[in-house]
CSV table of C-alpha atoms in Angstrom, one decimal:
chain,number,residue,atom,x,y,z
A,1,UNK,CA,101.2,109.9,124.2
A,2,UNK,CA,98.1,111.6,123.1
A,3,UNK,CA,96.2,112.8,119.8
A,4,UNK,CA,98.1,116.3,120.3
A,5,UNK,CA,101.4,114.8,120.6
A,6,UNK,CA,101.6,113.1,117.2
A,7,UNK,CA,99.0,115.3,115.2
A,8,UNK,CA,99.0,118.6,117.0
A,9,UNK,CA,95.2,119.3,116.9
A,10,UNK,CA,92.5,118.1,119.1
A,11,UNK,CA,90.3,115.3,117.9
A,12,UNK,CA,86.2,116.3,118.2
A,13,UNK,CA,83.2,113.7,118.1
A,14,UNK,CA,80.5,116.5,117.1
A,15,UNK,CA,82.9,117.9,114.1
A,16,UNK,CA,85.2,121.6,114.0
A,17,UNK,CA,87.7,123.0,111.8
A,18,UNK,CA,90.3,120.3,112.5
A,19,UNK,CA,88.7,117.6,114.1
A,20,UNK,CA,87.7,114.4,113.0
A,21,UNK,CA,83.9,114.1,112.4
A,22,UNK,CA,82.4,111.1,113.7
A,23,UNK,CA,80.8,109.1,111.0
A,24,UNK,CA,78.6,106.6,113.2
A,25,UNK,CA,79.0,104.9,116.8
A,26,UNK,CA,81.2,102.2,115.5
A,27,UNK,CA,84.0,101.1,116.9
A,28,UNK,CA,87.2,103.1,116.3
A,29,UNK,CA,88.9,100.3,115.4
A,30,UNK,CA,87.4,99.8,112.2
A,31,UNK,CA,88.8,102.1,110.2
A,32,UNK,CA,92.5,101.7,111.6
A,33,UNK,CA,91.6,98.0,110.9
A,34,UNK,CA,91.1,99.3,107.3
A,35,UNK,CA,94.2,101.2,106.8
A,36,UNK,CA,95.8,98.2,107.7
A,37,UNK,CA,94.3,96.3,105.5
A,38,UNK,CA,94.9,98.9,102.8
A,39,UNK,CA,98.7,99.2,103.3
A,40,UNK,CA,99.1,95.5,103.3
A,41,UNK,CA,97.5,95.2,99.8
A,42,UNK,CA,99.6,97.9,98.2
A,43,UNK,CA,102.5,96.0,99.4
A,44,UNK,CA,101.3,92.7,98.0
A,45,UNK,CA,101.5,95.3,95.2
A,46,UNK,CA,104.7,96.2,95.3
A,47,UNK,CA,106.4,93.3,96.1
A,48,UNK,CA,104.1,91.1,93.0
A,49,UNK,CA,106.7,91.2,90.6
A,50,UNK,CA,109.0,89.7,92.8
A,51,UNK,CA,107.2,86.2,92.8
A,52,UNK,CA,106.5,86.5,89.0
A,53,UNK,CA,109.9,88.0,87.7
A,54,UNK,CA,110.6,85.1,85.4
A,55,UNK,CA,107.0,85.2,83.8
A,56,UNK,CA,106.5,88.6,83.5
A,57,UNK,CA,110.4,88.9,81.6
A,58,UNK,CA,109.6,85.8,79.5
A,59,UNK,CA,106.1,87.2,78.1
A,60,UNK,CA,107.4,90.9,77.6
A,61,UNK,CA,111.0,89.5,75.9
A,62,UNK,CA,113.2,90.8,78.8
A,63,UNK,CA,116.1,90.5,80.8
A,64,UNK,CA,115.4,89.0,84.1
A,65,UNK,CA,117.5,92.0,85.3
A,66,UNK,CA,115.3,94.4,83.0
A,67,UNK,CA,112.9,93.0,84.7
A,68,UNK,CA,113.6,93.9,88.3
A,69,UNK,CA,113.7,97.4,87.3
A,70,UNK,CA,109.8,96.9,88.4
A,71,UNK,CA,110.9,96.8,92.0
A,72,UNK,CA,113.1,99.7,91.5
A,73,UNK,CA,110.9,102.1,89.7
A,74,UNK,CA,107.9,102.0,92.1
A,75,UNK,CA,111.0,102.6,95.4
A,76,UNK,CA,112.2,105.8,93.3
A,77,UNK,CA,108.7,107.0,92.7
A,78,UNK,CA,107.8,106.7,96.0
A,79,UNK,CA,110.9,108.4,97.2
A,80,UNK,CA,109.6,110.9,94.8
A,81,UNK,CA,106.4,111.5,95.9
A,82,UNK,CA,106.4,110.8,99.6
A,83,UNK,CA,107.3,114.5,100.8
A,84,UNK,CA,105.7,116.1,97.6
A,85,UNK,CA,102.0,114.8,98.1
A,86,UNK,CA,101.3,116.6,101.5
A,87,UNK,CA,102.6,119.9,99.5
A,88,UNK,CA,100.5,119.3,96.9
A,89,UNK,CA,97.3,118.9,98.7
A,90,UNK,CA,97.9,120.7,102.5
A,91,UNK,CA,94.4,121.3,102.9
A,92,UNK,CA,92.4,118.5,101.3
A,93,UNK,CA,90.3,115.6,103.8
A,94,UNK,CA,92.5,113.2,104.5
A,95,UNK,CA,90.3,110.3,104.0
A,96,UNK,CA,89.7,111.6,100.5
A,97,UNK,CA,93.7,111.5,99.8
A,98,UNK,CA,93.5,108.1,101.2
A,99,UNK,CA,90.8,106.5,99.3
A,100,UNK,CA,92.3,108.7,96.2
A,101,UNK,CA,95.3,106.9,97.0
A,102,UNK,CA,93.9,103.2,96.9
A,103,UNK,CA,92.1,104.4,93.8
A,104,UNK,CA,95.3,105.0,91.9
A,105,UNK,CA,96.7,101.7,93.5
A,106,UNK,CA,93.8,99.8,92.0
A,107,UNK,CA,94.8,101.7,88.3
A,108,UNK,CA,98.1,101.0,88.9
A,109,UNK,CA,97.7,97.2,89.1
A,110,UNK,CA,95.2,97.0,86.6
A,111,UNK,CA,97.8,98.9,84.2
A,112,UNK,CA,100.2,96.7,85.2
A,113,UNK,CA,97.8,93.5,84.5
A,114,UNK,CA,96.7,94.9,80.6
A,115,UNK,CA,100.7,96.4,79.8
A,116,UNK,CA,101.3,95.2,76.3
A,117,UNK,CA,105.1,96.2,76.6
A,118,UNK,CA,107.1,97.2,79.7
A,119,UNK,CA,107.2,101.0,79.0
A,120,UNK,CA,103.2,100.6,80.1
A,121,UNK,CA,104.0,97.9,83.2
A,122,UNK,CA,106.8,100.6,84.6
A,123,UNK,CA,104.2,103.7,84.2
A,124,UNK,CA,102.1,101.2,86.5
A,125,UNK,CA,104.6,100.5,89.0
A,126,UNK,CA,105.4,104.0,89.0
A,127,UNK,CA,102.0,104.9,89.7
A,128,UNK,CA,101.8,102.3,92.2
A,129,UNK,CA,105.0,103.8,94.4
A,130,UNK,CA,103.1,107.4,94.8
A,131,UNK,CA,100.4,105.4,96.2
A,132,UNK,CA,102.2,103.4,98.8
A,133,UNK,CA,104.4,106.1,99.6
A,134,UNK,CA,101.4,108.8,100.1
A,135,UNK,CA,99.0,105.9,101.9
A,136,UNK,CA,101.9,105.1,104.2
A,137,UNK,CA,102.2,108.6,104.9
A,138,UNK,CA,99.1,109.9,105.6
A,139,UNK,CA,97.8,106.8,107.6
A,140,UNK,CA,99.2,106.9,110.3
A,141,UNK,CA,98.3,110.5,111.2
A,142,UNK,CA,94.7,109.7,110.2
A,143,UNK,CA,94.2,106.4,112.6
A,144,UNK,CA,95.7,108.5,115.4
A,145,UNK,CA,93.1,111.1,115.0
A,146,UNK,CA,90.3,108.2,115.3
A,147,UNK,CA,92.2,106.6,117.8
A,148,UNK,CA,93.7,109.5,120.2
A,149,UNK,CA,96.5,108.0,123.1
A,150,UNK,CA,97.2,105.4,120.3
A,151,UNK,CA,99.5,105.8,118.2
A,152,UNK,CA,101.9,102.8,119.4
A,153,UNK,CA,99.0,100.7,118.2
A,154,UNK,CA,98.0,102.3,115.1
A,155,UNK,CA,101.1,101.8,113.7
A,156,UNK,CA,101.9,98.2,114.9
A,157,UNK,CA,98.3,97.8,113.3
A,158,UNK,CA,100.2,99.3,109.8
A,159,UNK,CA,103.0,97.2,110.2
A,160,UNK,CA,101.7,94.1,110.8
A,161,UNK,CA,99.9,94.7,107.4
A,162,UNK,CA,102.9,95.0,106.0
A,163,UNK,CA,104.1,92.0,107.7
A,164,UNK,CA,100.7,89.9,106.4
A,165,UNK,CA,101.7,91.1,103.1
A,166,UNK,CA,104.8,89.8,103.1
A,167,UNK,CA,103.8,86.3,104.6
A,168,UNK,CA,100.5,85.8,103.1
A,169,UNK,CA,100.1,88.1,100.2
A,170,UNK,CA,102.8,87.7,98.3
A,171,UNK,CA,102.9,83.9,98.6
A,172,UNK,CA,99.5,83.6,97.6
A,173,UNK,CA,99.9,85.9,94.6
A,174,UNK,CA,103.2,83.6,93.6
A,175,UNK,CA,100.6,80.8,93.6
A,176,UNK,CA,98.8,82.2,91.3
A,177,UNK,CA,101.2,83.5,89.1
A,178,UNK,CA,102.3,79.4,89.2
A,179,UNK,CA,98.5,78.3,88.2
A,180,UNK,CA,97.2,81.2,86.4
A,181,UNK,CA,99.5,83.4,85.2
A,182,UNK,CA,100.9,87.5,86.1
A,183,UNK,CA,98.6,89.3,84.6
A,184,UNK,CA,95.5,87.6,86.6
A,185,UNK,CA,98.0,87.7,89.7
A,186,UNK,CA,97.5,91.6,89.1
A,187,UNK,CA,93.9,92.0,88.3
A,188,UNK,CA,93.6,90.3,91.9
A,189,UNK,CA,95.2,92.8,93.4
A,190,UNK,CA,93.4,95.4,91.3
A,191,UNK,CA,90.1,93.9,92.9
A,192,UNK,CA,91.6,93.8,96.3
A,193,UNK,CA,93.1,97.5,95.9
A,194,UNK,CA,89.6,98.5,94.8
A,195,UNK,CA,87.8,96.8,97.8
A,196,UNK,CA,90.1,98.4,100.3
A,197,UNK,CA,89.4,101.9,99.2
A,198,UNK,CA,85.4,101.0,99.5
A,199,UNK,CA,86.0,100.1,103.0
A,200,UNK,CA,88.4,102.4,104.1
A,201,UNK,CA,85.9,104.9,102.7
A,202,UNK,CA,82.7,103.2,104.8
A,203,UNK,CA,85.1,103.0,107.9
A,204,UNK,CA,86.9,105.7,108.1
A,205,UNK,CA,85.5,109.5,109.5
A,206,UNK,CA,86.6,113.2,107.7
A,207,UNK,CA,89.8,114.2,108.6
A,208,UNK,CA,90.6,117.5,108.1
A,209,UNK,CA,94.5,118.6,107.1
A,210,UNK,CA,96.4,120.3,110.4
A,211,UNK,CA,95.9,123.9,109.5
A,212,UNK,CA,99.7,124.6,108.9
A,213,UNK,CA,99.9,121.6,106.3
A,214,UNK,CA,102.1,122.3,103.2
A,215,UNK,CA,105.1,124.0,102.5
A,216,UNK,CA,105.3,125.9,106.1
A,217,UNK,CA,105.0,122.5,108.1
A,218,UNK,CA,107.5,120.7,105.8
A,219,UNK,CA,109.9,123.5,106.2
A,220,UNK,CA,109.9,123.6,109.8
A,221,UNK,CA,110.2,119.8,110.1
A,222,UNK,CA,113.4,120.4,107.8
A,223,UNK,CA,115.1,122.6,109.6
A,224,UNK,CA,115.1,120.2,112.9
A,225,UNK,CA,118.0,119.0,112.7
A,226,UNK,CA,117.1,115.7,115.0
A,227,UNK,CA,114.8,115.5,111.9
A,228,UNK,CA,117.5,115.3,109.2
A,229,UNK,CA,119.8,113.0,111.6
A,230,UNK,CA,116.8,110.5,111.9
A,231,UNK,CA,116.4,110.6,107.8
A,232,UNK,CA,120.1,109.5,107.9
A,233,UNK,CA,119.7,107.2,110.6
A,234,UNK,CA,116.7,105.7,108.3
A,235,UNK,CA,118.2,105.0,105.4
A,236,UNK,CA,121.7,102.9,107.5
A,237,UNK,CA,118.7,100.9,109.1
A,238,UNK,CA,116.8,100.2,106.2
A,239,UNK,CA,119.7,99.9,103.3
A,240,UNK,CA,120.7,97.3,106.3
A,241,UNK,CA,117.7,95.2,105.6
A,242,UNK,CA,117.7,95.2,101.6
A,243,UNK,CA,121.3,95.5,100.8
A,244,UNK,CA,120.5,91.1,101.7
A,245,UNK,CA,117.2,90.9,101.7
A,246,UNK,CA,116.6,90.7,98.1
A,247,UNK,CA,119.1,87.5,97.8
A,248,UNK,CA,117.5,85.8,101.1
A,249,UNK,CA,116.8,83.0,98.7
A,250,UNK,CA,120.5,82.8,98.1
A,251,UNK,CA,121.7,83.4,101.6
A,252,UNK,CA,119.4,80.5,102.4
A,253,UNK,CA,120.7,78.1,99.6
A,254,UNK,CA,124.4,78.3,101.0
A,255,UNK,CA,123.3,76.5,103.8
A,256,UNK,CA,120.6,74.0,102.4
A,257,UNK,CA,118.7,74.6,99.1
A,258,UNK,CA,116.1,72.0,100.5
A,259,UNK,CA,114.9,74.4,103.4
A,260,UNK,CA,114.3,77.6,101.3
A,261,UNK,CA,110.9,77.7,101.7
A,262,UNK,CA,110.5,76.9,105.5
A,263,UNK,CA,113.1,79.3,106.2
A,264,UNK,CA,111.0,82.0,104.1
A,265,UNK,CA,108.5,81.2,106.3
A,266,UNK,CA,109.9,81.6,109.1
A,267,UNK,CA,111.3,85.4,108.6
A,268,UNK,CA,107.8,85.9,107.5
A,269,UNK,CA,106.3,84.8,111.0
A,270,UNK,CA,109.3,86.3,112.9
A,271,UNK,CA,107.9,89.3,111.3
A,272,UNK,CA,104.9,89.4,112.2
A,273,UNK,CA,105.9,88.8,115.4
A,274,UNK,CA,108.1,91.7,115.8
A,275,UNK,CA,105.4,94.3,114.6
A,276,UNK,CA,103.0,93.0,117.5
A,277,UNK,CA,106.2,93.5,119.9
A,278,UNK,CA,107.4,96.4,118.9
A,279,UNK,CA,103.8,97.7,119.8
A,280,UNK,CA,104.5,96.5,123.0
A,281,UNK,CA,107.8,98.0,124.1
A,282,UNK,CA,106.9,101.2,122.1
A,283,UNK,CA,107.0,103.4,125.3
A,284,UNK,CA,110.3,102.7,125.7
A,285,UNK,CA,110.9,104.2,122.2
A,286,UNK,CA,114.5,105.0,122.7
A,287,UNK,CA,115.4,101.5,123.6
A,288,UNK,CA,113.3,100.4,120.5
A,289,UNK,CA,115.3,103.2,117.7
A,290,UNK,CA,118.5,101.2,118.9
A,291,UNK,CA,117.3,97.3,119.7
A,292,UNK,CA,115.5,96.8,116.6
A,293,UNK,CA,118.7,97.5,114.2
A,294,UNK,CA,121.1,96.5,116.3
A,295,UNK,CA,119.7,93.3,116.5
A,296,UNK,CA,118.9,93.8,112.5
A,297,UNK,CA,122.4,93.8,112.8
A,298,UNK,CA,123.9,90.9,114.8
A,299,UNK,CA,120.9,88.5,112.7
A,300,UNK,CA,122.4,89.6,109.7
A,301,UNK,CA,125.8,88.7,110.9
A,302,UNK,CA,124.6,85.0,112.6
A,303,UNK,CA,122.9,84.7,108.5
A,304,UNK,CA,126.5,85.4,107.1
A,305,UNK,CA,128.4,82.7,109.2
A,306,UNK,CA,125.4,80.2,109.6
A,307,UNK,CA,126.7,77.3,108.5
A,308,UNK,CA,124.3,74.1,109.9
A,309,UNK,CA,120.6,74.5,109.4
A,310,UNK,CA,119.4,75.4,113.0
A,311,UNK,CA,121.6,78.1,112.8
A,312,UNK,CA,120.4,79.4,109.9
A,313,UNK,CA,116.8,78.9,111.2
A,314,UNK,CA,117.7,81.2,114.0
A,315,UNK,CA,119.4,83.7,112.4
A,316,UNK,CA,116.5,84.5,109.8
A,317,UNK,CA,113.7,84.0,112.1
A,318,UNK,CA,115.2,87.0,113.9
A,319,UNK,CA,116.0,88.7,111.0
A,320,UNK,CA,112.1,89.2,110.3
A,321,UNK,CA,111.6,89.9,113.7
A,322,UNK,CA,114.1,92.5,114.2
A,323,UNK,CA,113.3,94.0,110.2
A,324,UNK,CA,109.9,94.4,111.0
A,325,UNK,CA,110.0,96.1,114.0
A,326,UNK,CA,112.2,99.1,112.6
A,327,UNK,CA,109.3,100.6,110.7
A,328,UNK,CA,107.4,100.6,114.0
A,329,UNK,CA,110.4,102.3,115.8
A,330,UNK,CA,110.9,104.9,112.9
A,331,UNK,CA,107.4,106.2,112.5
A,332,UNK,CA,107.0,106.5,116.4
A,333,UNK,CA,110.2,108.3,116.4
A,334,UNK,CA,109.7,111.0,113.7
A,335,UNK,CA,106.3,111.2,115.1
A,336,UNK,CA,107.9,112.4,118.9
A,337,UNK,CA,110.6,114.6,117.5
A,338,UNK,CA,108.0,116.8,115.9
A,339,UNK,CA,104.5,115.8,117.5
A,340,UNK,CA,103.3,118.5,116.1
A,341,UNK,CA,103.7,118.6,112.6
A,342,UNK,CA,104.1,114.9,112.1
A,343,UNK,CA,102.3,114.5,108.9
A,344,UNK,CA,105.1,116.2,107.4
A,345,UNK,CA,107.9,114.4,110.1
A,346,UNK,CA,106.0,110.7,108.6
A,347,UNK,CA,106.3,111.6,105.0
A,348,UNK,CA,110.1,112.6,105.0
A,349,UNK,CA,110.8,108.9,106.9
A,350,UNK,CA,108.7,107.4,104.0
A,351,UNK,CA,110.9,109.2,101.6
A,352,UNK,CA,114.0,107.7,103.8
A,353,UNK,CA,112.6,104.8,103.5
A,354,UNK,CA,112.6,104.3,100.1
A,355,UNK,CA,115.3,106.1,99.5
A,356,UNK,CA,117.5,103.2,101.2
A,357,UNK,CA,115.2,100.6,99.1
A,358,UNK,CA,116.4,102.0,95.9
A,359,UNK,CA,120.0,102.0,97.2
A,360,UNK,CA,120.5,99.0,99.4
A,361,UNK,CA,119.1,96.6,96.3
A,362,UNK,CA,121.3,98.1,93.7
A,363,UNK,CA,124.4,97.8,96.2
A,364,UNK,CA,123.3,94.4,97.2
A,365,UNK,CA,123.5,93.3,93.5
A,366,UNK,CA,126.7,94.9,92.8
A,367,UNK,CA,128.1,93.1,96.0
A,368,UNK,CA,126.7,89.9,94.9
A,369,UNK,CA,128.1,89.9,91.3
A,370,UNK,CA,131.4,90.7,92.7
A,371,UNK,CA,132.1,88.9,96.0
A,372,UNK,CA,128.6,86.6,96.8
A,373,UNK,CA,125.7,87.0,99.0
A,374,UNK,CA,128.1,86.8,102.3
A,375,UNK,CA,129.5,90.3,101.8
A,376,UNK,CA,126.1,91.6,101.0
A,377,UNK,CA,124.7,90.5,104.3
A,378,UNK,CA,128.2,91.7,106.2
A,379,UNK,CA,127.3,95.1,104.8
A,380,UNK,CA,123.4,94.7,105.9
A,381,UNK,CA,125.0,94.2,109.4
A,382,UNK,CA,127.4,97.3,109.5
A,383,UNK,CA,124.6,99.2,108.3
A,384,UNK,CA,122.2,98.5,110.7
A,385,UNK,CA,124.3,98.7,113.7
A,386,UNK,CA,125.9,101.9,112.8
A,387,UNK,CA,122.2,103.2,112.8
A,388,UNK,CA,120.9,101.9,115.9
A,389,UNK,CA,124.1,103.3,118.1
A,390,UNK,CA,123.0,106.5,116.2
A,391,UNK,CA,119.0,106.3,117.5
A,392,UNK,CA,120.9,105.5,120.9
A,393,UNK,CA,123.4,108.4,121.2
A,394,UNK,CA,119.9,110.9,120.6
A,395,UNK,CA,117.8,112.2,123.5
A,396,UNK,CA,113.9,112.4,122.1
A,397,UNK,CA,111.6,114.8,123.8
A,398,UNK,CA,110.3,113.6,127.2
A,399,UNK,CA,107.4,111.6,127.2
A,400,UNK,CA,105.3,109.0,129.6
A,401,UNK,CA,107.6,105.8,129.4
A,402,UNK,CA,110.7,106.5,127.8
């Protein structure tokens, strides 16, 4: 898979009209490094008011439900704003969108960190969810371009920020939260939002928009249909995931309140895990689209009937490992069915993505009020398999591996 399969343009050392200018001799792994880094903070971001929901609804006088609405707001907005950003700016340097991006991620927390009232914190998180949906979008194109014939590792480099993020960074910002309060949790990640877009800017060379970005591109990558089948397929796979995933705590707790945390851990490092191996069986792409939610699927299941500790154990660990190997498998994918406009193809799975966010949380709660966490992960794991026989029944464009 080269530069031209994923980002339809050739990639130039000396400079051109749509090449990427190279800024020094450094390694080209810097600045993939750096988006990384960058997406991994603006999930910490995202994900903050998670570890801090009873503090933050205690100081603003709110619901604990009210609350949540945090999480929500920034999914929708990003929803919102994933496909609309690359319209909005179809012919402006990419690394300037991206630093622009970790900017506003940066004033997003830092609103969030100063709100008096929660009118203020949502504007925040709202402002936050156009700047992980846009990042996540145009990253990927942009470390492809510096690192042509690489896209199976640019992403797992993406997704294993997410994955930190998830095992690191939003622990650590729960620890604060415990010691110091929300509001300096947030002004950490302002600082952290702020450094990333310094080094992402350092790092990372010009790189000029395709020259059909905009409305044409995202109207051609509309009407492939094997495009609007994969947003479908997108949103079973990932409404699979957080239809449960929000009320792991209380999956966890019907087996043994005592191991929450270690069992937190663990999907954490299955996670991480399943980034770096998705990277690794990426060739076989078609194999991937179907394995990692069908075996999103049956771990969901093994969580619902887990019954003795071990069990559980298993069942989770390979619950992060299968999760976090589906955004891996989705970006790849959108990226082969249109190779060459996938700026446009990654910003509609974005949208997807969040999309099934917004929905599979709001389902899950409604499940859980009704019938308990057991049906909420039985619907995870219908979900998720109906998705990945979907990825399986589709025949992607030829390509070396698959």
């Amino acid at each position: 898979m080269t530069a031209e399969d994923i980002c339809g343009s050739s990639v130039e050392s000396t400079g051109g009209s749509t090449g990427v200018r190279s800024r020094s001799t450094r390694s080209p792994w810097l600045p993939v490094a750096a988006l990384g880094a960058g997406i991994a903070v603006l999930v910490t971001s995202e994900f903050l008011p998670a570890s801090a929901l009873p503090t933050i609804a205690d100081d603003l006088g709110i619901s604990y439900g009210t609350a949540g609405l945090a999480v929500a707001f920034t999914a929708v907005a990003g929803a919102l704003s994933a496909p609309a950003i690359p319209l909005m700016l179809p012919r402006t340097d990419r690394r300037r969108v991206l630093v622009a991006l970790l900017v506003l991620g940066s004033l997003a927390d830092l609103a969030v960190a100063v709100a008096p009232d929660f009118a203020v914190l949502l504007a925040g998180r709202m402002m936050l969810g156009v700047a992980i949906a846009g990042f996540w979008a145009f990253a990927f194109g942009a470390g492809v371009r510096v690192l042509p014939a690489k896209a199976n590792l640019v992403s797992t480099v993406l997704a294993v920020g997410v994955s930190l993020a998830s095992v690191l960074g939003v622990p650590l910002a729960a620890l604060v939260d415990d010691h110091l309060g929300w509001r300096p949790a947030f002004v950490g990640v302002t600082v952290a939002c702020a450094l990333a877009a310094s080094v992402v800017w350092a790092t990372l060379p010009e790189v000029p928009a395709h020259p059909s970005a905009g409305l044409r591109m995202m109207r051609a990558v509309l009407g492939n249909r094997l495009i609007r089948t994969g947003i479908v397929l997108t949103v079973l796979s990932v409404f699979g995931n957080f239809v449960a995933y929000p009320y792991i705590r209380l999956a966890i707790g019907r087996v043994d309140t005592d191991v929450t945390t270690a069992l937190l851990l663990t999907w954490g490092i299955g996670g991480v895990a399943g980034s770096l191996s998705a990277g690794l069986i990426a060739r076989r792409l078609r194999l991937l689209a179907f394995g990692a939610p069908a075996l999103l699927g049956a771990s969901l299941a093994l969580t619902a009937t887990a019954a003795t500790v071990p069990i559980a154990a298993v069942a989770v660990g390979v619950w992060g490992f299968a999760f976090n190997m589906v955004p891996v498998a989705i970006q790849l994918w959108f990226a082969r069915v249109e190779s060459e406009r996938a700026e446009s193809a990654v910003a509609l799975s974005v949208m997807a993505f969040q999309i099934a966010i917004t929905i599979g949380a709001a389902t899950g709660g409604r499940l859980l009020d009704a019938h308990g966490v057991r049906l909420a992960l039985v619907a995870g794991a219908v979900s998720a398999v109906l998705a990945g026989l979907g990825f399986a029944a589709i025949r992607l464009p030829s390509a070396s591996g698959d």
